[in-house]
mmCIF file of C-alpha atoms in Angstrom:
data_model
loop_
_atom_site.group_PDB
_atom_site.id
_atom_site.type_symbol
_atom_site.label_atom_id
_atom_site.label_comp_id
_atom_site.label_asym_id
_atom_site.label_seq_id
_atom_site.Cartn_x
_atom_site.Cartn_y
_atom_site.Cartn_z
ATOM 1 C CA UNK A 13 -0.105 -0.033 0.114
ATOM 2 C CA UNK A 14 1.376 3.432 -1.013
ATOM 3 C CA UNK A 15 1.902 5.931 1.749
ATOM 4 C CA UNK A 16 -0.149 9.210 1.204
ATOM 5 C CA UNK A 17 -0.415 10.952 4.571
ATOM 6 C CA UNK A 18 -1.468 14.338 3.283
ATOM 7 C CA UNK A 19 -4.035 12.874 0.885
ATOM 8 C CA UNK A 20 -5.413 10.953 3.606
ATOM 9 C CA UNK A 21 -5.669 13.965 5.923
ATOM 10 C CA UNK A 22 -7.227 16.064 3.187
ATOM 11 C CA UNK A 23 -9.865 13.416 2.713
ATOM 12 C CA UNK A 24 -10.579 13.203 6.495
ATOM 13 C CA UNK A 25 -10.867 17.028 6.623
ATOM 14 C CA UNK A 26 -12.956 17.771 3.483
ATOM 15 C CA UNK A 27 -14.706 14.405 3.060
ATOM 16 C CA UNK A 28 -17.235 14.673 5.911
ATOM 17 C CA UNK A 29 -20.657 14.536 4.406
ATOM 18 C CA UNK A 30 -22.260 15.761 7.853
ATOM 19 C CA UNK A 31 -19.684 18.732 8.127
ATOM 20 C CA UNK A 32 -18.361 17.310 11.471
ATOM 21 C CA UNK A 33 -14.689 17.501 10.990
ATOM 22 C CA UNK A 34 -12.870 16.499 13.987
ATOM 23 C CA UNK A 35 -9.744 18.593 14.622
ATOM 24 C CA UNK A 36 -7.018 17.585 16.968
ATOM 25 C CA UNK A 37 -4.923 20.252 18.650
ATOM 26 C CA UNK A 38 -1.913 19.714 20.758
ATOM 27 C CA UNK A 39 -2.695 20.884 24.310
ATOM 28 C CA UNK A 40 -0.547 22.905 26.685
ATOM 29 C CA UNK A 41 -0.370 24.275 30.236
ATOM 30 C CA UNK A 42 -3.384 26.656 29.780
ATOM 31 C CA UNK A 43 -5.310 23.482 28.896
ATOM 32 C CA UNK A 44 -4.565 21.419 32.233
ATOM 33 C CA UNK A 45 -7.713 22.587 34.099
ATOM 34 C CA UNK A 46 -9.898 21.379 31.252
ATOM 35 C CA UNK A 47 -7.938 18.093 31.033
ATOM 36 C CA UNK A 48 -8.485 17.587 34.584
ATOM 37 C CA UNK A 49 -12.348 18.307 34.201
ATOM 38 C CA UNK A 50 -12.458 15.806 31.244
ATOM 39 C CA UNK A 51 -10.894 12.876 33.371
ATOM 40 C CA UNK A 52 -12.853 13.569 36.518
ATOM 41 C CA UNK A 53 -16.048 13.482 34.411
ATOM 42 C CA UNK A 54 -15.182 9.810 33.406
ATOM 43 C CA UNK A 55 -17.336 7.322 35.263
ATOM 44 C CA UNK A 56 -16.139 4.063 36.942
ATOM 45 C CA UNK A 57 -16.361 2.044 33.711
ATOM 46 C CA UNK A 58 -14.482 4.530 31.645
ATOM 47 C CA UNK A 59 -11.644 5.051 34.167
ATOM 48 C CA UNK A 60 -11.129 1.229 34.172
ATOM 49 C CA UNK A 61 -10.829 1.273 30.387
ATOM 50 C CA UNK A 62 -8.616 4.339 30.337
ATOM 51 C CA UNK A 63 -6.241 3.646 33.159
ATOM 52 C CA UNK A 64 -6.538 -0.167 33.509
ATOM 53 C CA UNK A 65 -8.152 0.434 37.150
ATOM 54 C CA UNK A 66 -10.838 2.425 38.722
ATOM 55 C CA UNK A 67 -8.892 5.578 40.040
ATOM 56 C CA UNK A 68 -10.293 7.480 42.576
ATOM 57 C CA UNK A 69 -10.645 11.353 41.971
ATOM 58 C CA UNK A 70 -7.507 12.080 44.093
ATOM 59 C CA UNK A 71 -5.362 9.797 41.757
ATOM 60 C CA UNK A 72 -6.884 11.247 38.743
ATOM 61 C CA UNK A 73 -5.857 14.709 39.922
ATOM 62 C CA UNK A 74 -2.368 13.679 40.679
ATOM 63 C CA UNK A 75 -2.053 12.087 37.309
ATOM 64 C CA UNK A 76 -3.155 15.418 35.647
ATOM 65 C CA UNK A 77 -0.928 17.427 37.969
ATOM 66 C CA UNK A 78 2.123 15.260 36.836
ATOM 67 C CA UNK A 79 1.603 15.866 33.120
ATOM 68 C CA UNK A 80 4.553 17.365 31.665
ATOM 69 C CA UNK A 81 3.575 19.125 28.336
ATOM 70 C CA UNK A 82 7.144 19.929 27.627
ATOM 71 C CA UNK A 83 8.035 16.197 27.668
ATOM 72 C CA UNK A 84 5.039 14.195 26.687
ATOM 73 C CA UNK A 85 2.659 15.222 24.025
ATOM 74 C CA UNK A 86 -1.117 15.646 24.794
ATOM 75 C CA UNK A 87 -3.668 15.979 22.140
ATOM 76 C CA UNK A 88 -7.239 17.256 22.656
ATOM 77 C CA UNK A 89 -10.629 17.809 20.803
ATOM 78 C CA UNK A 90 -12.837 20.472 21.539
ATOM 79 C CA UNK A 91 -16.494 20.450 21.038
ATOM 80 C CA UNK A 92 -18.487 23.379 19.598
ATOM 81 C CA UNK A 93 -19.171 24.718 22.879
ATOM 82 C CA UNK A 94 -15.374 24.768 23.950
ATOM 83 C CA UNK A 95 -15.507 21.520 25.963
ATOM 84 C CA UNK A 96 -12.781 19.064 25.926
ATOM 85 C CA UNK A 97 -14.312 15.874 24.771
ATOM 86 C CA UNK A 98 -11.395 13.787 23.727
ATOM 87 C CA UNK A 99 -7.834 13.611 25.102
ATOM 88 C CA UNK A 100 -4.947 11.560 23.773
ATOM 89 C CA UNK A 101 -1.697 11.122 25.729
ATOM 90 C CA UNK A 102 1.501 10.404 23.794
ATOM 91 C CA UNK A 103 4.406 9.491 26.067
ATOM 92 C CA UNK A 104 8.033 8.621 24.795
ATOM 93 C CA UNK A 105 10.054 5.959 26.773
ATOM 94 C CA UNK A 106 13.061 3.849 26.291
ATOM 95 C CA UNK A 107 12.702 0.818 24.130
ATOM 96 C CA UNK A 108 13.992 -1.048 27.107
ATOM 97 C CA UNK A 109 10.578 -0.462 28.854
ATOM 98 C CA UNK A 110 9.279 -2.847 26.142
ATOM 99 C CA UNK A 111 11.883 -5.730 25.472
ATOM 100 C CA UNK A 112 10.041 -6.975 22.605
ATOM 101 C CA UNK A 113 10.744 -3.726 20.685
ATOM 102 C CA UNK A 114 14.036 -5.054 19.812
ATOM 103 C CA UNK A 115 12.237 -7.052 17.146
ATOM 104 C CA UNK A 116 10.650 -4.066 15.738
ATOM 105 C CA UNK A 117 13.066 -0.989 15.999
ATOM 106 C CA UNK A 118 16.641 0.035 16.300
ATOM 107 C CA UNK A 119 15.528 3.513 17.566
ATOM 108 C CA UNK A 120 16.256 4.514 21.220
ATOM 109 C CA UNK A 121 12.687 5.618 21.857
ATOM 110 C CA UNK A 122 9.315 4.073 21.449
ATOM 111 C CA UNK A 123 5.882 5.778 22.164
ATOM 112 C CA UNK A 124 2.915 4.649 24.187
ATOM 113 C CA UNK A 125 -0.549 6.084 23.756
ATOM 114 C CA UNK A 126 -3.695 6.379 25.737
ATOM 115 C CA UNK A 127 -6.997 8.011 24.768
ATOM 116 C CA UNK A 128 -10.384 8.927 26.352
ATOM 117 C CA UNK A 129 -13.545 10.094 24.760
ATOM 118 C CA UNK A 130 -16.383 11.813 26.678
ATOM 119 C CA UNK A 131 -19.714 9.745 26.306
ATOM 120 C CA UNK A 132 -21.399 12.822 24.861
ATOM 121 C CA UNK A 133 -19.011 12.674 21.908
ATOM 122 C CA UNK A 134 -18.779 9.100 21.025
ATOM 123 C CA UNK A 135 -19.454 7.697 17.684
ATOM 124 C CA UNK A 136 -17.804 10.578 15.840
ATOM 125 C CA UNK A 137 -14.398 8.982 15.107
ATOM 126 C CA UNK A 138 -12.652 11.262 17.817
ATOM 127 C CA UNK A 139 -10.710 8.228 19.235
ATOM 128 C CA UNK A 140 -9.507 7.328 15.734
ATOM 129 C CA UNK A 141 -8.563 10.867 14.955
ATOM 130 C CA UNK A 142 -6.606 11.290 18.131
ATOM 131 C CA UNK A 143 -4.562 8.089 17.282
ATOM 132 C CA UNK A 144 -3.983 9.085 13.704
ATOM 133 C CA UNK A 145 -2.636 12.421 15.038
ATOM 134 C CA UNK A 146 -0.424 10.599 17.576
ATOM 135 C CA UNK A 147 0.913 8.225 14.893
ATOM 136 C CA UNK A 148 1.857 10.957 12.439
ATOM 137 C CA UNK A 149 3.620 13.102 15.463
ATOM 138 C CA UNK A 150 5.570 9.731 16.241
ATOM 139 C CA UNK A 151 6.513 9.445 12.628
ATOM 140 C CA UNK A 152 7.557 13.118 12.100
ATOM 141 C CA UNK A 153 9.534 12.694 15.481
ATOM 142 C CA UNK A 154 11.503 9.770 14.023
ATOM 143 C CA UNK A 155 9.982 7.329 16.379
ATOM 144 C CA UNK A 156 9.028 4.284 14.407
ATOM 145 C CA UNK A 157 7.122 2.120 16.995
ATOM 146 C CA UNK A 158 3.880 2.966 18.876
ATOM 147 C CA UNK A 159 2.292 1.045 21.530
ATOM 148 C CA UNK A 160 -1.156 0.681 23.076
ATOM 149 C CA UNK A 161 -1.881 -1.056 26.122
ATOM 150 C CA UNK A 162 -5.565 -1.744 27.341
ATOM 151 C CA UNK A 163 -7.994 -4.250 28.656
ATOM 152 C CA UNK A 164 -9.067 -6.848 25.945
ATOM 153 C CA UNK A 165 -12.624 -5.797 26.813
ATOM 154 C CA UNK A 166 -12.000 -2.181 25.585
ATOM 155 C CA UNK A 167 -13.843 -2.549 22.329
ATOM 156 C CA UNK A 168 -13.199 0.852 21.224
ATOM 157 C CA UNK A 169 -9.458 0.719 21.462
ATOM 158 C CA UNK A 170 -9.363 -2.838 19.955
ATOM 159 C CA UNK A 171 -11.378 -1.260 16.951
ATOM 160 C CA UNK A 172 -8.702 1.476 16.713
ATOM 161 C CA UNK A 173 -5.991 -0.897 16.892
ATOM 162 C CA UNK A 174 -7.425 -3.407 14.316
ATOM 163 C CA UNK A 175 -8.129 -0.564 11.986
ATOM 164 C CA UNK A 176 -4.668 0.952 12.177
ATOM 165 C CA UNK A 177 -3.335 -2.678 11.271
ATOM 166 C CA UNK A 178 -1.623 -2.878 14.727
ATOM 167 C CA UNK A 179 -0.181 -6.182 15.875
ATOM 168 C CA UNK A 180 -2.085 -7.307 18.886
ATOM 169 C CA UNK A 181 -1.211 -9.714 21.611
ATOM 170 C CA UNK A 182 -3.670 -10.707 24.420
ATOM 171 C CA UNK A 183 -2.586 -12.030 27.747
ATOM 172 C CA UNK A 184 -4.649 -12.467 31.063
ATOM 173 C CA UNK A 185 -7.502 -10.136 29.942
ATOM 174 C CA UNK A 186 -5.049 -7.447 28.926
ATOM 175 C CA UNK A 187 -4.021 -6.415 25.121
ATOM 176 C CA UNK A 188 -0.723 -5.127 24.060
ATOM 177 C CA UNK A 189 -0.663 -3.706 20.423
ATOM 178 C CA UNK A 190 2.115 -2.002 18.494
ATOM 179 C CA UNK A 191 2.401 -0.297 15.125
ATOM 180 C CA UNK A 192 5.574 -0.013 13.196
ATOM 181 C CA UNK A 193 5.622 3.509 11.275
ATOM 182 C CA UNK A 194 7.241 4.606 8.214
ATOM 183 C CA UNK A 195 9.912 7.330 8.261
ATOM 184 C CA UNK A 196 8.814 11.000 8.128
ATOM 185 C CA UNK A 197 8.023 12.387 4.486
ATOM 186 C CA UNK A 198 7.286 15.946 3.350
ATOM 187 C CA UNK A 199 3.582 14.965 3.073
ATOM 188 C CA UNK A 200 3.493 13.704 6.574
ATOM 189 C CA UNK A 201 5.152 16.724 7.826
ATOM 190 C CA UNK A 202 2.853 19.220 5.994
ATOM 191 C CA UNK A 203 -0.271 17.183 6.959
ATOM 192 C CA UNK A 204 0.549 17.685 10.714
ATOM 193 C CA UNK A 205 1.536 21.249 10.284
ATOM 194 C CA UNK A 206 -1.906 22.008 8.470
ATOM 195 C CA UNK A 207 -4.135 20.270 10.996
ATOM 196 C CA UNK A 208 -2.370 21.952 14.047
ATOM 197 C CA UNK A 209 -2.745 25.527 12.312
ATOM 198 C CA UNK A 210 -6.367 24.795 11.499
ATOM 199 C CA UNK A 211 -6.981 23.230 14.944
ATOM 200 C CA UNK A 212 -5.380 26.422 16.579
ATOM 201 C CA UNK A 213 -7.600 28.815 14.660
ATOM 202 C CA UNK A 214 -10.760 26.702 15.568
ATOM 203 C CA UNK A 215 -9.440 26.725 19.182
ATOM 204 C CA UNK A 216 -9.215 30.481 19.238
ATOM 205 C CA UNK A 217 -12.601 31.084 17.700
ATOM 206 C CA UNK A 218 -14.356 28.749 20.277
ATOM 207 C CA UNK A 219 -12.369 30.216 23.169
ATOM 208 C CA UNK A 220 -13.382 33.924 21.972
ATOM 209 C CA UNK A 221 -17.055 32.702 21.591
ATOM 210 C CA UNK A 222 -17.158 31.192 25.146
ATOM 211 C CA UNK A 223 -15.643 34.212 26.422
ATOM 212 C CA UNK A 224 -18.331 36.390 24.669
ATOM 213 C CA UNK A 225 -21.087 34.322 25.970
ATOM 214 C CA UNK A 226 -19.774 34.832 29.570
ATOM 215 C CA UNK A 227 -19.432 38.538 29.294
ATOM 216 C CA UNK A 228 -23.017 38.888 27.959
ATOM 217 C CA UNK A 229 -24.385 36.667 30.698
ATOM 218 C CA UNK A 230 -22.494 38.633 33.311
ATOM 219 C CA UNK A 231 -23.714 42.043 31.709
ATOM 220 C CA UNK A 232 -27.167 40.845 32.193
#
């Protein structure tokens, strides 16, 4: 299969019949409060699927507090009303953390990806788009092996993994999936840069609209 990341991105962006384009933006420190709110809104079952155990609020808050936006990459999808409805966390680690990676790569680093989507926003392809953005970022960062670890019962993650062509191994109720990525190309670099710029514009428009609504409400 030929590799056409820019064509794929353009088809994704312009090919939505319902007009619901899912834009993925890299998040930063100013988004931490909304990331915290997103995770705390996950119910018991969703926390189990996202973290592998049912974390209490205190541990969820500790997890968010430890996010290092300068080291790891966190992606987000904002709704039309400026609510964070999808979060993807891309963490880079030594390949020694995955001994089997010696069979897949000679790079020093591999990446691990975790994703969560709010119940109100499911069925829109948000999880898939977050994964695609994480994969192309890895590729453009010269990381060629991407891992996802989740419960075998996590049908959404399993669907994303199978759709991406990941190699999946199941063991004691858990699944470990990995994907080998091609090297960066001009098309992959341009595709990521275009999406980030458009997502930033979308973010600014939604943030300003939200601020205007709050101002008008206060004025009343």
